[in-house]
Structure formats: C-alpha cells, structure tokens
GROMACS .gro file of N, CA and C in nm:
model
  354
    1MET      N    1  11.638 -13.540   1.875
    1MET     CA    2  11.561 -13.514   1.995
    1MET      C    3  11.454 -13.620   2.011
    2SER      N    4  11.424 -13.654   2.132
    2SER     CA    5  11.322 -13.755   2.155
    2SER      C    6  11.185 -13.690   2.159
    3GLU      N    7  11.082 -13.772   2.153
    3GLU     CA    8  10.945 -13.723   2.165
    3GLU      C    9  10.927 -13.642   2.292
    4LEU      N   10  10.992 -13.686   2.400
    4LEU     CA   11  10.973 -13.620   2.529
    4LEU      C   12  11.037 -13.482   2.534
    5THR      N   13  11.144 -13.460   2.458
    5THR     CA   14  11.212 -13.332   2.467
    5THR      C   15  11.172 -13.234   2.358
    6ASP      N   16  11.117 -13.280   2.246
    6ASP     CA   17  11.087 -13.184   2.141
    6ASP      C   18  10.938 -13.152   2.128
    7ARG      N   19  10.854 -13.209   2.209
    7ARG     CA   20  10.710 -13.180   2.206
    7ARG      C   21  10.658 -13.163   2.347
    8ARG      N   22  10.566 -13.072   2.363
    8ARG     CA   23  10.500 -13.059   2.492
    8ARG      C   24  10.412 -13.182   2.511
    9GLN      N   25  10.369 -13.204   2.633
    9GLN     CA   26  10.289 -13.323   2.661
    9GLN      C   27  10.157 -13.320   2.586
   10ASP      N   28  10.105 -13.201   2.557
   10ASP     CA   29   9.977 -13.195   2.485
   10ASP      C   30   9.995 -13.209   2.334
   11GLY      N   31  10.121 -13.230   2.291
   11GLY     CA   32  10.148 -13.255   2.150
   11GLY      C   33  10.157 -13.130   2.065
   12GLU      N   34  10.156 -13.012   2.126
   12GLU     CA   35  10.161 -12.889   2.048
   12GLU      C   36  10.303 -12.846   2.017
   13ALA      N   37  10.337 -12.723   2.042
   13ALA     CA   38  10.465 -12.664   2.000
   13ALA      C   39  10.585 -12.732   2.066
   14PRO      N   40  10.699 -12.730   1.997
   14PRO     CA   41  10.822 -12.785   2.055
   14PRO      C   42  10.859 -12.709   2.182
   15LEU      N   43  10.930 -12.777   2.272
   15LEU     CA   44  10.975 -12.714   2.395
   15LEU      C   45  11.087 -12.614   2.372
   16ARG      N   46  11.170 -12.637   2.272
   16ARG     CA   47  11.279 -12.545   2.244
   16ARG      C   48  11.302 -12.537   2.094
   17ASP      N   49  11.362 -12.428   2.054
   17ASP     CA   50  11.386 -12.404   1.912
   17ASP      C   51  11.528 -12.435   1.870
   18GLU      N   52  11.598 -12.518   1.946
   18GLU     CA   53  11.735 -12.553   1.913
   18GLU      C   54  11.738 -12.659   1.803
   19PRO      N   55  11.837 -12.650   1.715
   19PRO     CA   56  11.850 -12.756   1.615
   19PRO      C   57  11.897 -12.885   1.682
   20ALA      N   58  11.865 -12.995   1.621
   20ALA     CA   59  11.908 -13.125   1.674
   20ALA      C   60  12.060 -13.131   1.675
   21ARG      N   61  12.117 -13.185   1.781
   21ARG     CA   62  12.262 -13.197   1.792
   21ARG      C   63  12.303 -13.340   1.758
   22SER      N   64  12.424 -13.351   1.710
   22SER     CA   65  12.480 -13.484   1.685
   22SER      C   66  12.512 -13.548   1.819
   23PRO      N   67  12.501 -13.679   1.826
   23PRO     CA   68  12.537 -13.746   1.951
   23PRO      C   69  12.686 -13.725   1.982
   24LEU      N   70  12.718 -13.726   2.110
   24LEU     CA   71  12.858 -13.713   2.150
   24LEU      C   72  12.935 -13.836   2.106
   25ALA      N   73  13.060 -13.813   2.071
   25ALA     CA   74  13.147 -13.924   2.036
   25ALA      C   75  13.171 -14.009   2.161
   26GLU      N   76  13.191 -14.137   2.142
   26GLU     CA   77  13.211 -14.228   2.256
   26GLU      C   78  13.328 -14.183   2.342
   27GLU      N   79  13.434 -14.136   2.278
   27GLU     CA   80  13.552 -14.089   2.352
   27GLU      C   81  13.515 -13.970   2.441
   28ALA      N   82  13.433 -13.879   2.392
   28ALA     CA   83  13.389 -13.765   2.471
   28ALA      C   84  13.306 -13.809   2.590
   29VAL      N   85  13.217 -13.904   2.569
   29VAL     CA   86  13.132 -13.955   2.677
   29VAL      C   87  13.220 -14.018   2.786
   30GLU      N   88  13.317 -14.096   2.747
   30GLU     CA   89  13.407 -14.160   2.844
   30GLU      C   90  13.488 -14.056   2.920
   31SER      N   91  13.536 -13.953   2.850
   31SER     CA   92  13.615 -13.848   2.916
   31SER      C   93  13.531 -13.769   3.016
   32VAL      N   94  13.409 -13.735   2.978
   32VAL     CA   95  13.320 -13.662   3.068
   32VAL      C   96  13.288 -13.747   3.191
   33ALA      N   97  13.260 -13.873   3.171
   33ALA     CA   98  13.230 -13.963   3.284
   33ALA      C   99  13.348 -13.972   3.380
   34ALA      N  100  13.468 -13.983   3.327
   34ALA     CA  101  13.587 -13.992   3.412
   34ALA      C  102  13.608 -13.861   3.488
   35TRP      N  103  13.587 -13.748   3.421
   35TRP     CA  104  13.603 -13.617   3.485
   35TRP      C  105  13.500 -13.598   3.596
   36LEU      N  106  13.375 -13.636   3.569
   36LEU     CA  107  13.271 -13.625   3.671
   36LEU      C  108  13.300 -13.718   3.789
   37ALA      N  109  13.352 -13.835   3.762
   37ALA     CA  110  13.387 -13.928   3.870
   37ALA      C  111  13.495 -13.868   3.959
   38ALA      N  112  13.586 -13.792   3.899
   38ALA     CA  113  13.693 -13.730   3.977
   38ALA      C  114  13.640 -13.628   4.077
   39ILE      N  115  13.532 -13.559   4.043
   39ILE     CA  116  13.480 -13.459   4.136
   39ILE      C  117  13.367 -13.512   4.223
   40ALA      N  118  13.317 -13.631   4.193
   40ALA     CA  119  13.200 -13.686   4.262
   40ALA      C  120  13.239 -13.760   4.389
   41GLU      N  121  13.304 -13.690   4.481
   41GLU     CA  122  13.346 -13.748   4.607
   41GLU      C  123  13.350 -13.635   4.709
   42PRO      N  124  13.289 -13.652   4.826
   42PRO     CA  125  13.280 -13.541   4.922
   42PRO      C  126  13.413 -13.475   4.960
   43THR      N  127  13.517 -13.553   4.983
   43THR     CA  128  13.645 -13.494   5.020
   43THR      C  129  13.700 -13.409   4.906
   44ARG      N  130  13.683 -13.453   4.784
   44ARG     CA  131  13.733 -13.376   4.669
   44ARG      C  132  13.652 -13.248   4.650
   45ILE      N  133  13.523 -13.255   4.677
   45ILE     CA  134  13.441 -13.133   4.670
   45ILE      C  135  13.490 -13.033   4.774
   46ARG      N  136  13.518 -13.080   4.895
   46ARG     CA  137  13.570 -12.991   5.000
   46ARG      C  138  13.706 -12.934   4.962
   47LEU      N  139  13.791 -13.015   4.901
   47LEU     CA  140  13.921 -12.965   4.856
   47LEU      C  141  13.904 -12.854   4.753
   48MET      N  142  13.815 -12.874   4.658
   48MET     CA  143  13.791 -12.770   4.557
   48MET      C  144  13.735 -12.644   4.623
   49GLU      N  145  13.649 -12.663   4.721
   49GLU     CA  146  13.590 -12.549   4.791
   49GLU      C  147  13.699 -12.467   4.860
   50ILE      N  148  13.790 -12.534   4.929
   50ILE     CA  149  13.899 -12.465   4.997
   50ILE      C  150  13.991 -12.397   4.895
   51LEU      N  151  14.026 -12.470   4.790
   51LEU     CA  152  14.118 -12.415   4.691
   51LEU      C  153  14.056 -12.306   4.606
   52ASN      N  154  13.926 -12.297   4.604
   52ASN     CA  155  13.860 -12.188   4.533
   52ASN      C  156  13.898 -12.053   4.595
   53GLY      N  157  13.938 -12.056   4.722
   53GLY     CA  158  13.979 -11.933   4.791
   53GLY      C  159  14.127 -11.902   4.779
   54GLY      N  160  14.205 -11.988   4.718
   54GLY     CA  161  14.348 -11.963   4.704
   54GLY      C  162  14.427 -12.092   4.703
   55THR      N  163  14.555 -12.082   4.740
   55THR     CA  164  14.642 -12.198   4.740
   55THR      C  165  14.661 -12.251   4.881
   56ALA      N  166  14.703 -12.376   4.891
   56ALA     CA  167  14.728 -12.437   5.021
   56ALA      C  168  14.820 -12.556   5.005
   57SER      N  169  14.891 -12.587   5.113
   57SER     CA  170  14.976 -12.706   5.116
   57SER      C  171  14.892 -12.827   5.153
   58VAL      N  172  14.947 -12.945   5.130
   58VAL     CA  173  14.876 -13.068   5.167
   58VAL      C  174  14.851 -13.069   5.318
   59ALA      N  175  14.950 -13.027   5.396
   59ALA     CA  176  14.934 -13.026   5.541
   59ALA      C  177  14.821 -12.931   5.581
   60GLY      N  178  14.817 -12.814   5.519
   60GLY     CA  179  14.711 -12.718   5.549
   60GLY      C  180  14.574 -12.769   5.509
   61LEU      N  181  14.568 -12.832   5.394
   61LEU     CA  182  14.440 -12.888   5.347
   61LEU      C  183  14.395 -13.002   5.438
   62ALA      N  184  14.488 -13.089   5.476
   62ALA     CA  185  14.453 -13.201   5.564
   62ALA      C  186  14.400 -13.148   5.698
   63ALA      N  187  14.464 -13.044   5.751
   63ALA     CA  188  14.419 -12.987   5.878
   63ALA      C  189  14.279 -12.927   5.865
   64GLN      N  190  14.254 -12.856   5.757
   64GLN     CA  191  14.122 -12.796   5.738
   64GLN      C  192  14.013 -12.902   5.721
   65LEU      N  193  14.049 -13.013   5.660
   65LEU     CA  194  13.952 -13.121   5.637
   65LEU      C  195  13.940 -13.215   5.757
   66GLY      N  196  14.036 -13.209   5.847
   66GLY     CA  197  14.035 -13.302   5.959
   66GLY      C  198  14.065 -13.444   5.915
   67THR      N  199  14.157 -13.457   5.821
   67THR     CA  200  14.192 -13.589   5.767
   67THR      C  201  14.344 -13.603   5.769
   68SER      N  202  14.392 -13.719   5.732
   68SER     CA  203  14.537 -13.742   5.730
   68SER      C  204  14.601 -13.677   5.607
   69HIS      N  205  14.729 -13.656   5.619
   69HIS     CA  206  14.809 -13.603   5.507
   69HIS      C  207  14.797 -13.696   5.387
   70GLN      N  208  14.805 -13.827   5.412
   70GLN     CA  209  14.797 -13.926   5.304
   70GLN      C  210  14.663 -13.923   5.233
   71ASN      N  211  14.555 -13.910   5.310
   71ASN     CA  212  14.422 -13.907   5.250
   71ASN      C  213  14.405 -13.782   5.163
   72ALA      N  214  14.445 -13.667   5.215
   72ALA     CA  215  14.435 -13.543   5.137
   72ALA      C  216  14.519 -13.553   5.011
   73SER      N  217  14.639 -13.607   5.025
   73SER     CA  218  14.730 -13.621   4.911
   73SER      C  219  14.671 -13.713   4.804
   74ARG      N  220  14.609 -13.822   4.847
   74ARG     CA  221  14.549 -13.916   4.752
   74ARG      C  222  14.437 -13.848   4.672
   75HIS      N  223  14.351 -13.774   4.740
   75HIS     CA  224  14.242 -13.706   4.672
   75HIS      C  225  14.293 -13.594   4.581
   76LEU      N  226  14.396 -13.524   4.625
   76LEU     CA  227  14.456 -13.421   4.540
   76LEU      C  228  14.515 -13.483   4.415
   77GLY      N  229  14.571 -13.602   4.427
   77GLY     CA  230  14.626 -13.672   4.311
   77GLY      C  231  14.519 -13.702   4.207
   78VAL      N  232  14.401 -13.742   4.252
   78VAL     CA  233  14.291 -13.769   4.159
   78VAL      C  234  14.249 -13.639   4.089
   79LEU      N  235  14.236 -13.532   4.167
   79LEU     CA  236  14.197 -13.403   4.107
   79LEU      C  237  14.305 -13.351   4.014
   80ARG      N  238  14.429 -13.374   4.049
   80ARG     CA  239  14.540 -13.330   3.963
   80ARG      C  240  14.542 -13.408   3.832
   81GLN      N  241  14.522 -13.539   3.840
   81GLN     CA  242  14.520 -13.621   3.719
   81GLN      C  243  14.406 -13.578   3.626
   82ALA      N  244  14.295 -13.532   3.683
   82ALA     CA  245  14.182 -13.486   3.604
   82ALA      C  246  14.203 -13.343   3.552
   83GLY      N  247  14.312 -13.279   3.593
   83GLY     CA  248  14.341 -13.143   3.547
   83GLY      C  249  14.266 -13.035   3.623
   84ILE      N  250  14.206 -13.070   3.735
   84ILE     CA  251  14.126 -12.975   3.812
   84ILE      C  252  14.213 -12.894   3.907
   85VAL      N  253  14.316 -12.957   3.964
   85VAL     CA  254  14.410 -12.884   4.048
   85VAL      C  255  14.550 -12.894   3.988
   86ALA      N  256  14.632 -12.797   4.025
   86ALA     CA  257  14.773 -12.796   3.985
   86ALA      C  258  14.856 -12.779   4.111
   87ARG      N  259  14.979 -12.818   4.104
   87ARG     CA  260  15.069 -12.799   4.218
   87ARG      C  261  15.191 -12.722   4.173
   88ARG      N  262  15.245 -12.648   4.268
   88ARG     CA  263  15.368 -12.574   4.240
   88ARG      C  264  15.454 -12.575   4.365
   89LYS      N  265  15.584 -12.581   4.342
   89LYS     CA  266  15.680 -12.583   4.453
   89LYS      C  267  15.698 -12.442   4.506
   90ALA      N  268  15.705 -12.431   4.638
   90ALA     CA  269  15.735 -12.305   4.706
   90ALA      C  270  15.832 -12.340   4.819
   91GLY      N  271  15.960 -12.336   4.789
   91GLY     CA  272  16.060 -12.377   4.887
   91GLY      C  273  16.053 -12.526   4.909
   92ASN      N  274  16.037 -12.565   5.034
   92ASN     CA  275  16.028 -12.708   5.069
   92ASN      C  276  15.887 -12.761   5.053
   93ARG      N  277  15.792 -12.675   5.033
   93ARG     CA  278  15.651 -12.715   5.030
   93ARG      C  279  15.598 -12.718   4.887
   94VAL      N  280  15.492 -12.793   4.874
   94VAL     CA  281  15.417 -12.795   4.748
   94VAL      C  282  15.282 -12.734   4.778
   95HIS      N  283  15.243 -12.637   4.698
   95HIS     CA  284  15.113 -12.573   4.714
   95HIS      C  285  15.021 -12.615   4.600
   96TYR      N  286  14.896 -12.635   4.634
   96TYR     CA  287  14.795 -12.673   4.537
   96TYR      C  288  14.702 -12.556   4.512
   97GLU      N  289  14.649 -12.551   4.390
   97GLU     CA  290  14.554 -12.447   4.352
   97GLU      C  291  14.460 -12.503   4.246
   98LEU      N  292  14.344 -12.441   4.234
   98LEU     CA  293  14.254 -12.482   4.127
   98LEU      C  294  14.314 -12.441   3.994
   99ALA      N  295  14.320 -12.534   3.902
   99ALA     CA  296  14.372 -12.507   3.769
   99ALA      C  297  14.257 -12.492   3.670
  100ASP      N  298  14.147 -12.557   3.699
  100ASP     CA  299  14.029 -12.556   3.613
  100ASP      C  300  13.909 -12.533   3.704
  101PHE      N  301  13.852 -12.413   3.696
  101PHE     CA  302  13.742 -12.376   3.784
  101PHE      C  303  13.608 -12.435   3.741
  102SER      N  304  13.605 -12.504   3.629
  102SER     CA  305  13.478 -12.560   3.583
  102SER      C  306  13.428 -12.670   3.677
  103GLY      N  307  13.517 -12.743   3.742
  103GLY     CA  308  13.475 -12.844   3.838
  103GLY      C  309  13.403 -12.780   3.955
  104TRP      N  310  13.458 -12.671   4.006
  104TRP     CA  311  13.393 -12.602   4.116
  104TRP      C  312  13.261 -12.541   4.070
  105TRP      N  313  13.257 -12.489   3.948
  105TRP     CA  314  13.134 -12.431   3.893
  105TRP      C  315  13.024 -12.538   3.887
  106VAL      N  316  13.058 -12.657   3.842
  106VAL     CA  317  12.960 -12.766   3.835
  106VAL      C  318  12.907 -12.798   3.974
  107VAL      N  319  12.996 -12.804   4.073
  107VAL     CA  320  12.954 -12.832   4.211
  107VAL      C  321  12.861 -12.723   4.261
  108GLU      N  322  12.896 -12.597   4.238
  108GLU     CA  323  12.811 -12.486   4.282
  108GLU      C  324  12.674 -12.491   4.216
  109GLN      N  325  12.671 -12.521   4.087
  109GLN     CA  326  12.544 -12.527   4.015
  109GLN      C  327  12.457 -12.641   4.069
  110ALA      N  328  12.516 -12.757   4.091
  110ALA     CA  329  12.442 -12.871   4.143
  110ALA      C  330  12.391 -12.841   4.284
  111ALA      N  331  12.476 -12.784   4.368
  111ALA     CA  332  12.436 -12.752   4.506
  111ALA      C  333  12.323 -12.650   4.506
  112SER      N  334  12.334 -12.551   4.421
  112SER     CA  335  12.230 -12.447   4.413
  112SER      C  336  12.098 -12.507   4.369
  113ASN      N  337  12.103 -12.592   4.269
  113ASN     CA  338  11.981 -12.655   4.218
  113ASN      C  339  11.920 -12.749   4.322
  114LEU      N  340  12.002 -12.827   4.389
  114LEU     CA  341  11.952 -12.925   4.484
  114LEU      C  342  11.898 -12.860   4.612
  115THR      N  343  11.960 -12.751   4.655
  115THR     CA  344  11.914 -12.686   4.778
  115THR      C  345  11.796 -12.592   4.752
  116ALA      N  346  11.771 -12.557   4.627
  116ALA     CA  347  11.660 -12.468   4.592
  116ALA      C  348  11.528 -12.543   4.583
  117GLN      N  349  11.535 -12.674   4.567
  117GLN     CA  350  11.414 -12.753   4.553
  117GLN      C  351  11.353 -12.781   4.689
  118PRO      N  352  11.217 -12.781   4.697
  118PRO     CA  353  11.150 -12.803   4.826
  118PRO      C  354  11.172 -12.942   4.883
   0.00000   0.00000   0.00000
C-alpha cells in the first residue's frame, strides 16, 4: 500500500484494515485492460444494455441502435471475442445474448457513480 492509501492525511490511523495485496501479474493486467477496452465504446455499451433485457438478432439490434447491420455485427464480434456476448442459431437467424453480465454490471456501477456526483 502506498502512503496515500494506508494513512489518513493527518498521519493517524490507516484508512482500511485490509492486508497488503500482491501486485497483479502482468498477464492479468493485460487481460483486464483488453476486457475493459472491449466494453469502453458507446455502441457496445448500448448493445449490452439492450441484451441485458434478453436476446436479439443483429438486424433487431441494428434497428434499435439506428446503425447498419455491419456496424452492429462488428461491435458484437468484439464483445463476443471478449466473452461478454454469445450467439446461438435459431433457424435462419443468429440471436445474441449476454454471456457474462459482469460487463454490464461494470457499466451500471460507473454510470451510477458518475451521475451521482454533483
């Protein structure tokens, strides 16, 4: 822990009683950064928001976003590669759904924190 995190500004009691943690492995840092980059785009946030309510086809998602089929598909590909969305065949169509809700949870937490501040 650094001086700033383990001591109050007046130099008295520690801010928290947690034991010191080991630094993250470089591989973990790189993986987290790549995962955050996958969700750090407005269209992808909107896709997660829509898919949080259920499944949808690329055409349906593109229509809801007011974007092209290709653009929606490209962003879904990034989210799929990151493991955030999954796709499944339903007849002639492919439907997308959230596979990992932690991405949406992070977005909700950030939005809540950012909109709560004056």
